[in-house]
mmCIF file of C-alpha atoms in Angstrom:
data_model
loop_
_atom_site.group_PDB
_atom_site.id
_atom_site.type_symbol
_atom_site.label_atom_id
_atom_site.label_comp_id
_atom_site.label_asym_id
_atom_site.label_seq_id
_atom_site.Cartn_x
_atom_site.Cartn_y
_atom_site.Cartn_z
ATOM 1 C CA MET I 213 220.401 328.022 211.690
ATOM 2 C CA ALA I 214 219.046 331.247 209.544
ATOM 3 C CA ASN I 215 217.103 328.964 206.988
ATOM 4 C CA ASN I 216 215.642 326.995 209.797
ATOM 5 C CA ARG I 217 214.624 330.743 211.562
ATOM 6 C CA GLU I 218 213.577 331.620 208.088
ATOM 7 C CA ASP I 219 211.106 328.008 207.413
ATOM 8 C CA ARG I 220 209.660 328.631 210.953
ATOM 9 C CA LEU I 221 208.469 331.759 210.426
ATOM 10 C CA THR I 222 207.065 331.123 207.157
ATOM 11 C CA GLU I 223 205.458 327.998 208.717
ATOM 12 C CA THR I 224 204.263 330.536 211.293
ATOM 13 C CA LEU I 225 202.903 333.069 208.477
ATOM 14 C CA LYS I 226 201.050 330.471 206.612
ATOM 15 C CA SER I 227 199.040 328.841 209.979
ATOM 16 C CA VAL I 228 198.381 332.943 210.541
ATOM 17 C CA GLU I 229 197.261 333.902 207.064
ATOM 18 C CA GLU I 230 194.891 330.494 207.199
ATOM 19 C CA ALA I 231 193.663 331.429 210.432
ATOM 20 C CA VAL I 232 192.635 334.956 209.009
ATOM 21 C CA VAL I 233 191.181 333.089 205.897
ATOM 22 C CA THR I 234 189.101 330.749 208.566
ATOM 23 C CA GLY I 235 187.992 333.601 210.728
ATOM 24 C CA TYR I 236 186.728 335.547 207.867
ATOM 25 C CA LYS I 237 185.101 332.947 206.166
ATOM 26 C CA ALA I 238 183.638 332.021 209.567
ATOM 27 C CA VAL I 239 182.164 335.568 209.841
ATOM 28 C CA GLU I 240 181.340 336.109 206.296
ATOM 29 C CA ASP I 241 178.526 332.738 206.628
ATOM 30 C CA SER I 242 177.165 334.144 209.953
ATOM 31 C CA VAL I 243 176.934 337.340 208.336
ATOM 32 C CA VAL I 244 174.940 335.650 205.116
ATOM 33 C CA GLY I 245 172.818 333.048 207.728
ATOM 34 C CA GLY I 246 171.779 336.445 209.648
ATOM 35 C CA TYR I 247 170.737 338.238 206.968
ATOM 36 C CA LYS I 248 169.160 334.774 205.133
ATOM 37 C CA ALA I 249 167.403 334.633 208.312
ATOM 38 C CA ILE I 250 166.294 338.147 208.610
ATOM 39 C CA GLU I 251 165.192 338.122 204.731
ATOM 40 C CA LYS I 252 162.534 335.303 205.971
ATOM 41 C CA GLY I 253 161.319 336.394 209.301
ATOM 42 C CA VAL I 254 160.290 339.747 206.939
ATOM 43 C CA VAL I 255 158.659 337.719 204.615
ATOM 44 C CA SER I 256 157.114 335.430 206.801
ATOM 45 C CA GLY I 257 155.572 338.485 209.017
ATOM 46 C CA TYR I 258 154.318 340.258 205.398
ATOM 47 C CA LYS I 259 152.844 337.455 204.473
ATOM 48 C CA ALA I 260 151.089 337.006 207.703
ATOM 49 C CA VAL I 261 149.977 340.521 207.572
ATOM 50 C CA GLU I 262 148.889 340.110 203.975
ATOM 51 C CA THR I 263 147.037 336.864 204.841
ATOM 52 C CA ALA I 264 145.377 338.839 208.456
ATOM 53 C CA THR I 265 144.457 341.341 206.005
ATOM 54 C CA VAL I 266 142.746 339.367 203.497
ATOM 55 C CA ASP I 267 140.619 337.246 205.746
ATOM 56 C CA GLN I 268 139.125 340.832 207.786
ATOM 57 C CA TYR I 269 138.413 342.254 204.060
ATOM 58 C CA LYS I 270 136.467 338.476 203.745
ATOM 59 C CA SER I 271 134.789 338.731 207.077
ATOM 60 C CA ILE I 272 133.546 342.383 206.273
ATOM 61 C CA GLU I 273 132.733 341.805 202.933
ATOM 62 C CA ALA I 274 130.681 338.589 204.074
ATOM 63 C CA THR I 275 129.024 341.105 206.694
ATOM 64 C CA ALA I 276 128.096 343.961 204.843
ATOM 65 C CA VAL I 277 126.232 340.750 202.446
ATOM 66 C CA ARG I 278 124.511 339.538 205.774
ATOM 67 C CA ILE I 279 123.178 343.175 206.629
ATOM 68 C CA GLY I 280 122.425 344.096 202.727
ATOM 69 C CA LYS I 281 120.326 341.067 202.750
ATOM 70 C CA LEU I 282 118.689 341.713 206.449
ATOM 71 C CA ALA I 283 117.847 345.368 204.976
ATOM 72 C CA GLU I 284 116.267 343.989 201.518
ATOM 73 C CA ARG I 285 113.507 341.667 202.807
ATOM 74 C CA ARG I 286 112.458 344.967 205.824
ATOM 75 C CA VAL I 287 112.393 346.751 202.791
ATOM 76 C CA LYS I 288 110.277 344.220 201.249
ATOM 77 C CA LYS I 289 108.642 342.959 204.231
ATOM 78 C CA ARG I 290 107.323 347.507 204.700
ATOM 79 C CA TRP I 291 106.443 347.131 200.960
ATOM 80 C CA ALA I 292 104.719 344.359 201.092
#
């Protein structure tokens, strides 16, 4: 009987150990998945800001060029 009881305890201990390992792995996977999702979000956000900044710069540059050309034409008209 004692041997049977020890076998059951050993099996129970193995089951608990497996459950703990499985739970740990699930938590670990969840944490890693969350980290990767956050990392992707940060990278996407950075790229969006970078793109917007470049677009704004190009727009400002194009406006400055148009203003420069307009000013140049007005100066030429006055001196002509």
